[in-house]
PDB file of C-alpha atoms and ligand atoms in Angstrom:
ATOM      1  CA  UNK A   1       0.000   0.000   0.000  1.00  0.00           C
ATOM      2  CA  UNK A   2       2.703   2.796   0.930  1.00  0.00           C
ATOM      3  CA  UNK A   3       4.381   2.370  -2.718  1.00  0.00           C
ATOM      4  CA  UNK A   4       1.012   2.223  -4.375  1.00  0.00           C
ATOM      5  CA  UNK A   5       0.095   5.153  -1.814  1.00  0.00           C
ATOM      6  CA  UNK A   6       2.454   7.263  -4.032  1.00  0.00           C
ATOM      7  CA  UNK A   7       2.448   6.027  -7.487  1.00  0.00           C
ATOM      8  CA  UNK A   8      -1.658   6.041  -7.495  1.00  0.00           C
ATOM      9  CA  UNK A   9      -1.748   9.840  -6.524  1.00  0.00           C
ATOM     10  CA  UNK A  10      -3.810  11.651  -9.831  1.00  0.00           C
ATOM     11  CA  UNK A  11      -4.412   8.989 -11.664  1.00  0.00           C
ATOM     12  CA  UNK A  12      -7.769   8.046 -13.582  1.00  0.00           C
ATOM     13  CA  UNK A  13      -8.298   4.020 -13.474  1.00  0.00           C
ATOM     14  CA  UNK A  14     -11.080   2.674 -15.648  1.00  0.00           C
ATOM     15  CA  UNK A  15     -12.283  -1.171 -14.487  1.00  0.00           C
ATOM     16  CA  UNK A  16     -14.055  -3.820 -16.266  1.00  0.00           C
ATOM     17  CA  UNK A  17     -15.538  -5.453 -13.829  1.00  0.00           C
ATOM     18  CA  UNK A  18     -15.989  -8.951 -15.696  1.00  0.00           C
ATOM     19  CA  UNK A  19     -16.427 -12.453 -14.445  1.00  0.00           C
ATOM     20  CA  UNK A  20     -19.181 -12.183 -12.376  1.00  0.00           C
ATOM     21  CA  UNK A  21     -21.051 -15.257 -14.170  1.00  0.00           C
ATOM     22  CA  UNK A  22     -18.219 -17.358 -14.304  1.00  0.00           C
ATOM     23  CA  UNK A  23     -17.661 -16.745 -10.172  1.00  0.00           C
ATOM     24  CA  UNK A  24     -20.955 -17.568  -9.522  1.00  0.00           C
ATOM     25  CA  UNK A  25     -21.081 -20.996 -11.881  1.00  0.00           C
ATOM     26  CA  UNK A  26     -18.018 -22.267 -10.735  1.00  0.00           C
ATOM     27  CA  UNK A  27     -19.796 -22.303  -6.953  1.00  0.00           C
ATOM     28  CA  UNK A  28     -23.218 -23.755  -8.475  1.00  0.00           C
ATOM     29  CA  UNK A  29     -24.691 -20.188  -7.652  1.00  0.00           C
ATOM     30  CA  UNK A  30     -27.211 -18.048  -9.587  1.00  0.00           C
ATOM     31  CA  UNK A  31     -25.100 -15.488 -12.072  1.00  0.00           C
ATOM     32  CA  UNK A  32     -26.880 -12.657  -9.521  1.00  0.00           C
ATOM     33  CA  UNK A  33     -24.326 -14.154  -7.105  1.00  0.00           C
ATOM     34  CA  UNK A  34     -21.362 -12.652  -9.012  1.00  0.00           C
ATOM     35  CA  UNK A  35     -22.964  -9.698  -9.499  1.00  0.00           C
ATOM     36  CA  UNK A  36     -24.007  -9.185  -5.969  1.00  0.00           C
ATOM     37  CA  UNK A  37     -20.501 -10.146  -4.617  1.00  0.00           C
ATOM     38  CA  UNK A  38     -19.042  -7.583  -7.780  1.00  0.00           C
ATOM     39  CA  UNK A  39     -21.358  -5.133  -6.357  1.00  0.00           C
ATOM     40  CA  UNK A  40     -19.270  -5.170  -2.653  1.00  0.00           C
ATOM     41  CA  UNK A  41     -15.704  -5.337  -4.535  1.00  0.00           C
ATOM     42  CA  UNK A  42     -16.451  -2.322  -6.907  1.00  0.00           C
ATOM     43  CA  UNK A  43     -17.199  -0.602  -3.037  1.00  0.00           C
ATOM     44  CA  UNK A  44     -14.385  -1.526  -1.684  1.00  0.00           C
ATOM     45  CA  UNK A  45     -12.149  -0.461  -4.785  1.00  0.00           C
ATOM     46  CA  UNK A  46     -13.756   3.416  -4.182  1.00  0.00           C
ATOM     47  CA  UNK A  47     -12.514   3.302  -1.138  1.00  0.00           C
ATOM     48  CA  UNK A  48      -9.309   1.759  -1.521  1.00  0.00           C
ATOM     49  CA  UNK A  49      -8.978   4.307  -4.692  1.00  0.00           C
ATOM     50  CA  UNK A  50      -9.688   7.356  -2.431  1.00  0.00           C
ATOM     51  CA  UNK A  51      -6.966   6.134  -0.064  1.00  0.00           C
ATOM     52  CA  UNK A  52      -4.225   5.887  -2.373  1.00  0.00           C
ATOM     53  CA  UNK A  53      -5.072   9.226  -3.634  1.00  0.00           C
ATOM     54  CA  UNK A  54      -6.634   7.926  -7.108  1.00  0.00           C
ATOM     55  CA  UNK A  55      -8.093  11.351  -9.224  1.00  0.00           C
ATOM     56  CA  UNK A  56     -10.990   9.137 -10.745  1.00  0.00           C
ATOM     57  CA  UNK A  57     -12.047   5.929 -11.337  1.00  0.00           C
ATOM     58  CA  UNK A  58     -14.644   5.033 -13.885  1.00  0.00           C
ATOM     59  CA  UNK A  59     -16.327   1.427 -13.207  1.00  0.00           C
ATOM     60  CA  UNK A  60     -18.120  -0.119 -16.096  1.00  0.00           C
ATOM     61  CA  UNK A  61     -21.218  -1.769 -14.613  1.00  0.00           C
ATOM     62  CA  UNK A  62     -23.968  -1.976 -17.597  1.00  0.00           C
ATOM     63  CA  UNK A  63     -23.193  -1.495 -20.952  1.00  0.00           C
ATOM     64  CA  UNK A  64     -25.635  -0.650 -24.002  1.00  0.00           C
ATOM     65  CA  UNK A  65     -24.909  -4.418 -25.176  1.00  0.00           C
ATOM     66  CA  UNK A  66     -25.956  -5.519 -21.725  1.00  0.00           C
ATOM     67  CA  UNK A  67     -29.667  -5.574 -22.245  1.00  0.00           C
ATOM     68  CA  UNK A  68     -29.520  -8.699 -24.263  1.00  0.00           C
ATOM     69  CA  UNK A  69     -28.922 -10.340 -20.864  1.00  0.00           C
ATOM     70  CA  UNK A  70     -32.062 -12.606 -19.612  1.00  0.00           C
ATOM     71  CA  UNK A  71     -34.467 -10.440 -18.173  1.00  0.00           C
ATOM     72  CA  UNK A  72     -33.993 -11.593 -14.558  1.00  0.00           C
ATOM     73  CA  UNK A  73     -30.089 -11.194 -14.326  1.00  0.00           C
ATOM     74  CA  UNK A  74     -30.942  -7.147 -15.953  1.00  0.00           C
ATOM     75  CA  UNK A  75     -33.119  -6.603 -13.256  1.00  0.00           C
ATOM     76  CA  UNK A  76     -30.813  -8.002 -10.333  1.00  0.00           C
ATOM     77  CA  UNK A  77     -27.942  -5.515 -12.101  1.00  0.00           C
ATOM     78  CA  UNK A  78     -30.899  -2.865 -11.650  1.00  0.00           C
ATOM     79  CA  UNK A  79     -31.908  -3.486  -8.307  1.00  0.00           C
ATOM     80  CA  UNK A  80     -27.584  -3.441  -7.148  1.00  0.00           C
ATOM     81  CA  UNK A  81     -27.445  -0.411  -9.090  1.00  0.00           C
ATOM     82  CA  UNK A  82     -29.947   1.157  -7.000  1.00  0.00           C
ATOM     83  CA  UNK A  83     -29.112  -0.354  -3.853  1.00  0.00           C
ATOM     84  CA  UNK A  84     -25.978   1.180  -4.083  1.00  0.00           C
ATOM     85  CA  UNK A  85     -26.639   4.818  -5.667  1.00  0.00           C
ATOM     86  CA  UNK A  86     -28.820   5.216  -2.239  1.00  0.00           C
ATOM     87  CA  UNK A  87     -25.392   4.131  -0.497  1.00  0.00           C
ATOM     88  CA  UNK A  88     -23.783   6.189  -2.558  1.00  0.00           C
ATOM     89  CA  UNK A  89     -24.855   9.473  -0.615  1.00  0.00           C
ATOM     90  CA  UNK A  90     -22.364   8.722   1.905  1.00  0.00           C
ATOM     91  CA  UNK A  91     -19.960   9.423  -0.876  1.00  0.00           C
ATOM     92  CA  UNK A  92     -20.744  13.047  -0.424  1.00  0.00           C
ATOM     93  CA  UNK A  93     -19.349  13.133   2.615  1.00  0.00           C
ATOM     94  CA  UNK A  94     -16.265  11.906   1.463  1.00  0.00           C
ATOM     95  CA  UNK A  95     -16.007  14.516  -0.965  1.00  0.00           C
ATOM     96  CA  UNK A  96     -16.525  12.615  -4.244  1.00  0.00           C
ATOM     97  CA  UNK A  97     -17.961  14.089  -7.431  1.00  0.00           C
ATOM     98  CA  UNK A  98     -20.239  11.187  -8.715  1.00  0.00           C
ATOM     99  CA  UNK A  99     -20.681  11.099 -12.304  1.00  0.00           C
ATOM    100  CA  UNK A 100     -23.084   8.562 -14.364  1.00  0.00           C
ATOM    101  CA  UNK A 101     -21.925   7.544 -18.459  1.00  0.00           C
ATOM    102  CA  UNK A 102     -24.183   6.930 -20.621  1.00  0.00           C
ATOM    103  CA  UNK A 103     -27.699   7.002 -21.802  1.00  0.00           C
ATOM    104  CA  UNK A 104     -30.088   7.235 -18.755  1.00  0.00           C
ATOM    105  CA  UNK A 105     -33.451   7.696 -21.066  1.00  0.00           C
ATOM    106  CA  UNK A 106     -34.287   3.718 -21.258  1.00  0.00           C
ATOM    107  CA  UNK A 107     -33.611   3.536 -17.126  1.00  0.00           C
ATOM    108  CA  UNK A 108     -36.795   3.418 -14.642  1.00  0.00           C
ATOM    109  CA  UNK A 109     -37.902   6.760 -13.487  1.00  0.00           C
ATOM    110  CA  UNK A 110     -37.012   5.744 -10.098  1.00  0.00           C
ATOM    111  CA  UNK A 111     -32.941   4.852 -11.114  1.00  0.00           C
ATOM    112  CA  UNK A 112     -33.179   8.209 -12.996  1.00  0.00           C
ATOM    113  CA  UNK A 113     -34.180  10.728 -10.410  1.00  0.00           C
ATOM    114  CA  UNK A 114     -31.325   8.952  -7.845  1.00  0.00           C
ATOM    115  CA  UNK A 115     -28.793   9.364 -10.625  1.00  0.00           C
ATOM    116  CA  UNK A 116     -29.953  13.288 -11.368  1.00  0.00           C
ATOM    117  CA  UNK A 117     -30.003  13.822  -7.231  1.00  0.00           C
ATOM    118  CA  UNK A 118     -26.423  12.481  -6.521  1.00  0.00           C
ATOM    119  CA  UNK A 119     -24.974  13.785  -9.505  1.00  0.00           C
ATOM    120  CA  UNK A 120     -26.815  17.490  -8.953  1.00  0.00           C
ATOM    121  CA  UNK A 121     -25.533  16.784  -5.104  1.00  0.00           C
ATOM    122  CA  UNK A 122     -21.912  16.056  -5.317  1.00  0.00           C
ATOM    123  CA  UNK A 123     -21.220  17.631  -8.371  1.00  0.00           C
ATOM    124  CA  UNK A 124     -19.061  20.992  -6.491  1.00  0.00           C
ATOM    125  CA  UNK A 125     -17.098  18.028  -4.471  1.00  0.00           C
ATOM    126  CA  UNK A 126     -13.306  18.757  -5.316  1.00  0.00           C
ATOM    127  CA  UNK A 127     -12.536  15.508  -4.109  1.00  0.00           C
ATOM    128  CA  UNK A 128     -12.381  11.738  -6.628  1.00  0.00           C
ATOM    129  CA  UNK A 129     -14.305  11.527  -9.047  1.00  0.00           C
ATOM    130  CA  UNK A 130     -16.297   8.239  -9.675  1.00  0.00           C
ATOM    131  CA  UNK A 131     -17.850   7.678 -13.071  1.00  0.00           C
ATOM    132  CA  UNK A 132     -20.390   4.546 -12.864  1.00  0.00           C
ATOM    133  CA  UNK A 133     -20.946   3.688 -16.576  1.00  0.00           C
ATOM    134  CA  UNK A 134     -24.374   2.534 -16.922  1.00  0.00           C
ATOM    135  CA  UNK A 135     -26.455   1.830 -20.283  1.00  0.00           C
ATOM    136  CA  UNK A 136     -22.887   2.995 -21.936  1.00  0.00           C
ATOM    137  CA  UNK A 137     -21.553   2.089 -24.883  1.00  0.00           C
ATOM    138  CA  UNK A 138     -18.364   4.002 -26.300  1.00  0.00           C
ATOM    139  CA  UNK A 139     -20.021   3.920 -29.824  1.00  0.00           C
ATOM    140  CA  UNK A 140     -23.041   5.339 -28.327  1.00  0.00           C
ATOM    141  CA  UNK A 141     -20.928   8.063 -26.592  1.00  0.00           C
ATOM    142  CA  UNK A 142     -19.309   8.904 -29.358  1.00  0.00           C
ATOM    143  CA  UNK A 143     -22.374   9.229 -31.888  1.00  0.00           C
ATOM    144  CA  UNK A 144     -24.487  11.400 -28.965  1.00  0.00           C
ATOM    145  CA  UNK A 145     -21.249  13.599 -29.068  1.00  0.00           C
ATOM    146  CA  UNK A 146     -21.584  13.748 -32.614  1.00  0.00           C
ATOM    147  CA  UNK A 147     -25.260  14.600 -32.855  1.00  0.00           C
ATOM    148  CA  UNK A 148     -24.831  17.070 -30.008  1.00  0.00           C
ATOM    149  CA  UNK A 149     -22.266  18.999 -32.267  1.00  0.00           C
ATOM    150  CA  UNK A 150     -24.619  18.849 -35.780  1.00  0.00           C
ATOM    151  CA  UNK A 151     -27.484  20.381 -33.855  1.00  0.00           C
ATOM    152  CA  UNK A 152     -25.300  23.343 -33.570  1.00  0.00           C
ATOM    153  CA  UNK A 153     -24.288  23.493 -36.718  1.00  0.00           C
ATOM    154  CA  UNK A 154     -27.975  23.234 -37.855  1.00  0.00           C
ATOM    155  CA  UNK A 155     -28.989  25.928 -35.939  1.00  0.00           C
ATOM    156  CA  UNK A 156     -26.249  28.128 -37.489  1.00  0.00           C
ATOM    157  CA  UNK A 157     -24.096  28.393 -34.421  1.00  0.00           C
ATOM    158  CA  UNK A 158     -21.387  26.585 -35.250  1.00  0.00           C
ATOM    159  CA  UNK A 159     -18.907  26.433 -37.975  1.00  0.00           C
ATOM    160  CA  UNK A 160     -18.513  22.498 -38.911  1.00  0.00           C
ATOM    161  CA  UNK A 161     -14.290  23.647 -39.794  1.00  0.00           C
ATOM    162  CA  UNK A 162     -13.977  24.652 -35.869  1.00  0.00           C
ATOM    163  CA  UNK A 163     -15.048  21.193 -34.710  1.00  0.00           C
ATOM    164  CA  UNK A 164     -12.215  19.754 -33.083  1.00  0.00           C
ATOM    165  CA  UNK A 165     -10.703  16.719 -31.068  1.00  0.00           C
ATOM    166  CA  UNK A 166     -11.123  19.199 -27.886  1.00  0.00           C
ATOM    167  CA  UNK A 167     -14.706  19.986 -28.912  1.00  0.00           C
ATOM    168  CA  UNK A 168     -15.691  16.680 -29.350  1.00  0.00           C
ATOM    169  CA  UNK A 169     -14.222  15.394 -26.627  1.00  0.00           C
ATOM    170  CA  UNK A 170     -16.389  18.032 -24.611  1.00  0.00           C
ATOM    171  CA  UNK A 171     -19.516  16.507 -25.770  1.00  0.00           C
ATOM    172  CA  UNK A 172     -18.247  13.215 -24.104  1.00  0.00           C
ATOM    173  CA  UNK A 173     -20.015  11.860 -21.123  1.00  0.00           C
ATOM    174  CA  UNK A 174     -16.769  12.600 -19.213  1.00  0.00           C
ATOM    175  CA  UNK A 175     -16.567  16.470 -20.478  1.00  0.00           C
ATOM    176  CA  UNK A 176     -13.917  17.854 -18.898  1.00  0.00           C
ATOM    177  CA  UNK A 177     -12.201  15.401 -16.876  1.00  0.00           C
ATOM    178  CA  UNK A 178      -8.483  13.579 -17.816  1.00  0.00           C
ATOM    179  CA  UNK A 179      -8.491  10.901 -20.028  1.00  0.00           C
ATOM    180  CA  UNK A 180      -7.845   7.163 -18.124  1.00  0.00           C
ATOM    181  CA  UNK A 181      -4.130   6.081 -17.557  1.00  0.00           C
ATOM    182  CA  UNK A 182      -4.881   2.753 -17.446  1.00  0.00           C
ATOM    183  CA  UNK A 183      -8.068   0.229 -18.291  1.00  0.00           C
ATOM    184  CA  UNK A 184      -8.004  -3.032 -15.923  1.00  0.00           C
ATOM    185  CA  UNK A 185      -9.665  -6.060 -17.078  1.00  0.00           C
ATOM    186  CA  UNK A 186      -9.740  -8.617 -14.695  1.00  0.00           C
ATOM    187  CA  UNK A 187     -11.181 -12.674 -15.878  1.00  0.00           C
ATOM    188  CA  UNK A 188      -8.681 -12.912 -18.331  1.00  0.00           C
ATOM    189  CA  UNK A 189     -10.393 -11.546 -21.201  1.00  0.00           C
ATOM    190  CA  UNK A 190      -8.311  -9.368 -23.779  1.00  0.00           C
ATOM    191  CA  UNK A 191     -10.819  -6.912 -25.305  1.00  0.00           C
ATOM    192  CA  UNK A 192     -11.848  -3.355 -24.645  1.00  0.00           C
ATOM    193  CA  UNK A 193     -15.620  -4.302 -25.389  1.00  0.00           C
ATOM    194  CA  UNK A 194     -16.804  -0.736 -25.957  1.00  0.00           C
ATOM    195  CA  UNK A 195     -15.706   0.974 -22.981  1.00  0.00           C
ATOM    196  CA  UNK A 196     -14.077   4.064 -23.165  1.00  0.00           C
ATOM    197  CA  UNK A 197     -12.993   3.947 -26.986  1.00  0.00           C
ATOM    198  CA  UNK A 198     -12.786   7.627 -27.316  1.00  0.00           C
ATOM    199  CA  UNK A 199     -10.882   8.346 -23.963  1.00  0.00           C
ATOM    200  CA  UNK A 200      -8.610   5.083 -24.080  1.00  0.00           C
ATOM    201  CA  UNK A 201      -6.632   6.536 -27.210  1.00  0.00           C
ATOM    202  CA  UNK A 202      -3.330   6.535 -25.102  1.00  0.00           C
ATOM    203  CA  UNK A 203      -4.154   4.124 -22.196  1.00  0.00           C
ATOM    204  CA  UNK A 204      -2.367   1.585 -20.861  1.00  0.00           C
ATOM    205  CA  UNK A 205      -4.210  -1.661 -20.410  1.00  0.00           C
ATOM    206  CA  UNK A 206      -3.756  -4.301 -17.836  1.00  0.00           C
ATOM    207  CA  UNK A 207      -5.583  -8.106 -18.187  1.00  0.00           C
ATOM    208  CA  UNK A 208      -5.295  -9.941 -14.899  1.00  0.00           C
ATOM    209  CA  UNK A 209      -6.287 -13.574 -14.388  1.00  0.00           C
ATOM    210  CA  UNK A 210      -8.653 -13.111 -11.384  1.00  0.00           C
ATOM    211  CA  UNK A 211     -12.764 -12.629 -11.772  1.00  0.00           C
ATOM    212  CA  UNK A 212     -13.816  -9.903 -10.471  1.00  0.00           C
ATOM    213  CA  UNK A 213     -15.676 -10.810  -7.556  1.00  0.00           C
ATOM    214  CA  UNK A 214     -11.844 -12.173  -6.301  1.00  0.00           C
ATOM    215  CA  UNK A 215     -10.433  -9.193  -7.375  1.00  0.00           C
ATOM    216  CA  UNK A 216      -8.822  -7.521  -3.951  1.00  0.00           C
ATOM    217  CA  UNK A 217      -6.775  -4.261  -2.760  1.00  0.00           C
ATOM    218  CA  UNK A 218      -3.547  -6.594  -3.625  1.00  0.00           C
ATOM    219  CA  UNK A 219      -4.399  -7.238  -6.905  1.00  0.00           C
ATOM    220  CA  UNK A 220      -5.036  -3.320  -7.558  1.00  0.00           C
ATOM    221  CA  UNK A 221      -1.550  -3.064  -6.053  1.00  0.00           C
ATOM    222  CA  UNK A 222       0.038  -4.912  -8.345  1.00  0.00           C
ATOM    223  CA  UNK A 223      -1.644  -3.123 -11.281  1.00  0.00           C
ATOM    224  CA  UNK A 224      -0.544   0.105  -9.895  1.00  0.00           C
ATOM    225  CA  UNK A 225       2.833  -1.822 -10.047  1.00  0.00           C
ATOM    226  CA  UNK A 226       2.451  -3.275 -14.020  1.00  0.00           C
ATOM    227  CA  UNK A 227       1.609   0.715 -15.001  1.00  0.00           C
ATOM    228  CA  UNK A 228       3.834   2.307 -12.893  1.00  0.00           C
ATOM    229  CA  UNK A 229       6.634   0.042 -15.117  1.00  0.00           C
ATOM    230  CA  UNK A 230       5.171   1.061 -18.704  1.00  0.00           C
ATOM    231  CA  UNK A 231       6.724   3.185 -20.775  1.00  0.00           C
ATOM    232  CA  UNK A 232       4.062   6.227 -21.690  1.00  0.00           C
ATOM    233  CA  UNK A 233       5.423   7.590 -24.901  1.00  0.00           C
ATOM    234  CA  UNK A 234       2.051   9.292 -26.320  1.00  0.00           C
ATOM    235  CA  UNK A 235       3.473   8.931 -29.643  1.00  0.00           C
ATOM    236  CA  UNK A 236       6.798  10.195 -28.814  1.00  0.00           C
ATOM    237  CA  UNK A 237      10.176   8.600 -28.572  1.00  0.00           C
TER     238      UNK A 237
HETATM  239  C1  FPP B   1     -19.606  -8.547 -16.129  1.00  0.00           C
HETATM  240  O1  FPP B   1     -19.461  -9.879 -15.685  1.00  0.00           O
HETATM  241  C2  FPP B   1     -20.386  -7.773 -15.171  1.00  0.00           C
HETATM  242  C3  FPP B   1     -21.543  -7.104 -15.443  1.00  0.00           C
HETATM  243  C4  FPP B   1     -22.149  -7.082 -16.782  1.00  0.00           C
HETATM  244  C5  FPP B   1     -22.307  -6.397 -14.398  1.00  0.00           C
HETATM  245  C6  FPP B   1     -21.487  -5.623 -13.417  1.00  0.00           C
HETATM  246  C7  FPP B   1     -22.380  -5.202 -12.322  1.00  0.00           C
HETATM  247  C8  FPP B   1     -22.054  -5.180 -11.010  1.00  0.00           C
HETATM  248  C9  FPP B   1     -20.730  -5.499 -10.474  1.00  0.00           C
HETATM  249  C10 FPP B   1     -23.097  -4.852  -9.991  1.00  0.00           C
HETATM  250  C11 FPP B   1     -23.629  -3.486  -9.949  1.00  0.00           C
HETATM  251  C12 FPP B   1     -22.615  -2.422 -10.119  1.00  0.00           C
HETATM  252  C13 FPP B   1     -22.400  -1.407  -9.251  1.00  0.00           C
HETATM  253  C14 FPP B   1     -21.496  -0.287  -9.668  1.00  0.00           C
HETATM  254  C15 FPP B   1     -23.004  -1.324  -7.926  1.00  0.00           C
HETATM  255  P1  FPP B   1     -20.176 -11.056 -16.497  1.00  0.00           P
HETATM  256  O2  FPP B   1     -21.530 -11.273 -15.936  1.00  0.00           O
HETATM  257  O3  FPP B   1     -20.140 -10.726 -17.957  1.00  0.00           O
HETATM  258  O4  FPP B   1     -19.247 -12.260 -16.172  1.00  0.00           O
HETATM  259  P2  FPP B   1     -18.976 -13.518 -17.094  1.00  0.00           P
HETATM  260  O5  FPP B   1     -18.151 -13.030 -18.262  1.00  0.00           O
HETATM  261  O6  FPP B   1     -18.221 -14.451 -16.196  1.00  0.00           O
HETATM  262  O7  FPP B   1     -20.308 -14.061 -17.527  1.00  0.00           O
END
C-alpha cells in the first residue's frame, strides 16, 4: 500500500468489472451471485482508490450491449445499481464528485431521479471523481457527441471547420475530466468491449487472471505496479 500510496496519486483508473457469471457458476450459484458479490468489490475499490489518492475511477457496470442479458439477471444488475446509488450518498461526505456515463433515457424513473439527485448533489465536491458507466456504450458516446455537435451546426451556431478533437471530446459523457491512464480487465479476457474507446486513445491496459468478484486491494496493487513500469510515450520517442 505505501508504494502504491504514491504512485496512485492523480491517476484516472477505468475497471471492467468482468467475471461475475463465471464466479458464480463455478460455486453452483445463480449469475446474480457474481454480481451481488461484484457489487461489494467495486465498493471496496472506491474506497481503496480514495486512499491511495486515485483522481478518478470510472467502473463499467452496464453497458448498451448488456440488455440482451435474460431479463432476470438485468433486473438483479438494476436493483444493485440502485441499492448502491442510495449508499452512494455517503460518498458526499467523502467529498466525491459522482458522475453517471451513458444514456439514462431507457432507465426506470425511479434509477433516474437517484442518478440526477447524486450527480446534482456532489457535483461541487473537489474531491475523486467516480464515473459509474451505466447503459454505456463508447459507440453510443461517441455518436451522442456527434449529434450534439450537428445540432449546432444546424442551428447556425457553429462552424462544422472549428469542430475539433477538444470539442468533441467536450460533448463526451466525461466532459472535462483527464483521459484514463490505465483500463483493468480482470477474468482474463483481452478486449476493450466498448468501454471508453474515445478516452482510451493513449491508455495503458492491464488483463489480470482473477474474476472480479476475487479481485482484492492486492491485486489493484500490483496493477498500480504493471503501469507504474510502462513506458508512456504518447506517440513520442
Ligand atoms: C460482467 O461480468 C459484469 C456485469 C455485466 C455487471 C457488473 C455489475 C455489477 C458489479 C453490480 C452493480 C454495479 C455497481 C457499480 C453497484 P459477467 O456477468 O459478464 O461475467 P462472465 O463473463 O463471467 O459471464
Amino acid at each position: 500500500m505505501a508504494e502504491s500510496k504514491e504512485s496512485a496519486k492523480g491517476l484516472h483508473i477505468g475497471f471492467i468489472m468482468d467475471g461475475n457469471g463465471r464466479w458464480a457458476q463455478r460455486r453452483g450459484l445463480p449469475r446474480t451471485a457474481g454480481h451481488t458479490k461484484g457489487a461489494q468489490v467495486f465498493q471496496d475499490m472506491v474506497k481503496y482508490c480514495k486512499q491511495l489518492g486515485v483522481e478518478a475511477v470510472t467502473f463499467y457496470a452496464f453497458s448498451t450491449e448488456n440488455w440482451k442479458r435474460p431479463k432476470s439477471e438485468v433486473d438483479a444488475i438494476m436493483r444493485l445499481l440502485k441499492e448502491y446509488l442510495r449508499r452512494a450518498f455517503d460518498y458526499k461526505k467523502e467529498d466525491n464528485r459522482i458522475i453517471i456515463l451513458g444514456d439514462k433515457t431507457p432507465l426506470s424513473d425511479e434509477i433516474k431521479k437517484l442518478m440526477a439527485e447524486i450527480e446534482e448533489g456532489t457535483k461541487d465536491n473537489k474531491g475523486m471523481t467516480i464515473n459509474v458507466a451505466i447503459n454505456y456504450g463508447g459507440r453510443e458516446e461517441i455518436t451522442h457527441a456527434a449529434r450534439a455537435l450537428a445540432r449546432r451546426v444546424a442551428e447556425g451556431t457553429l462552424d462544422p471547420d472549428q469542430i475539433d478533437e477538444e470539442m468533441l471530446a467536450g460533448e463526451l459523457y466525461t466532459a472535462g475530466q483527464k483521459d484514463p491512464d490505465f483500463i483493468l480487465r480482470p477474468s482474463g479476457e483481452k478486449r476493450l468491449s466498448n468501454f471508453m474507446l474515445w478516452q482510451s486513445a493513449y491508455a495503458e491496459f492491464i488483463y489480470m487472471d482473477v474474476l472480479w468478484p476475487d479481485f482484492t486491494r492486492k491485486h489493484l496493487d500490483a496493477a498500480i505496479e504493471e503501469y507504474c513500469h510502462r513506458s508512456r510515450r504518447f506517440g513520442g520517442i
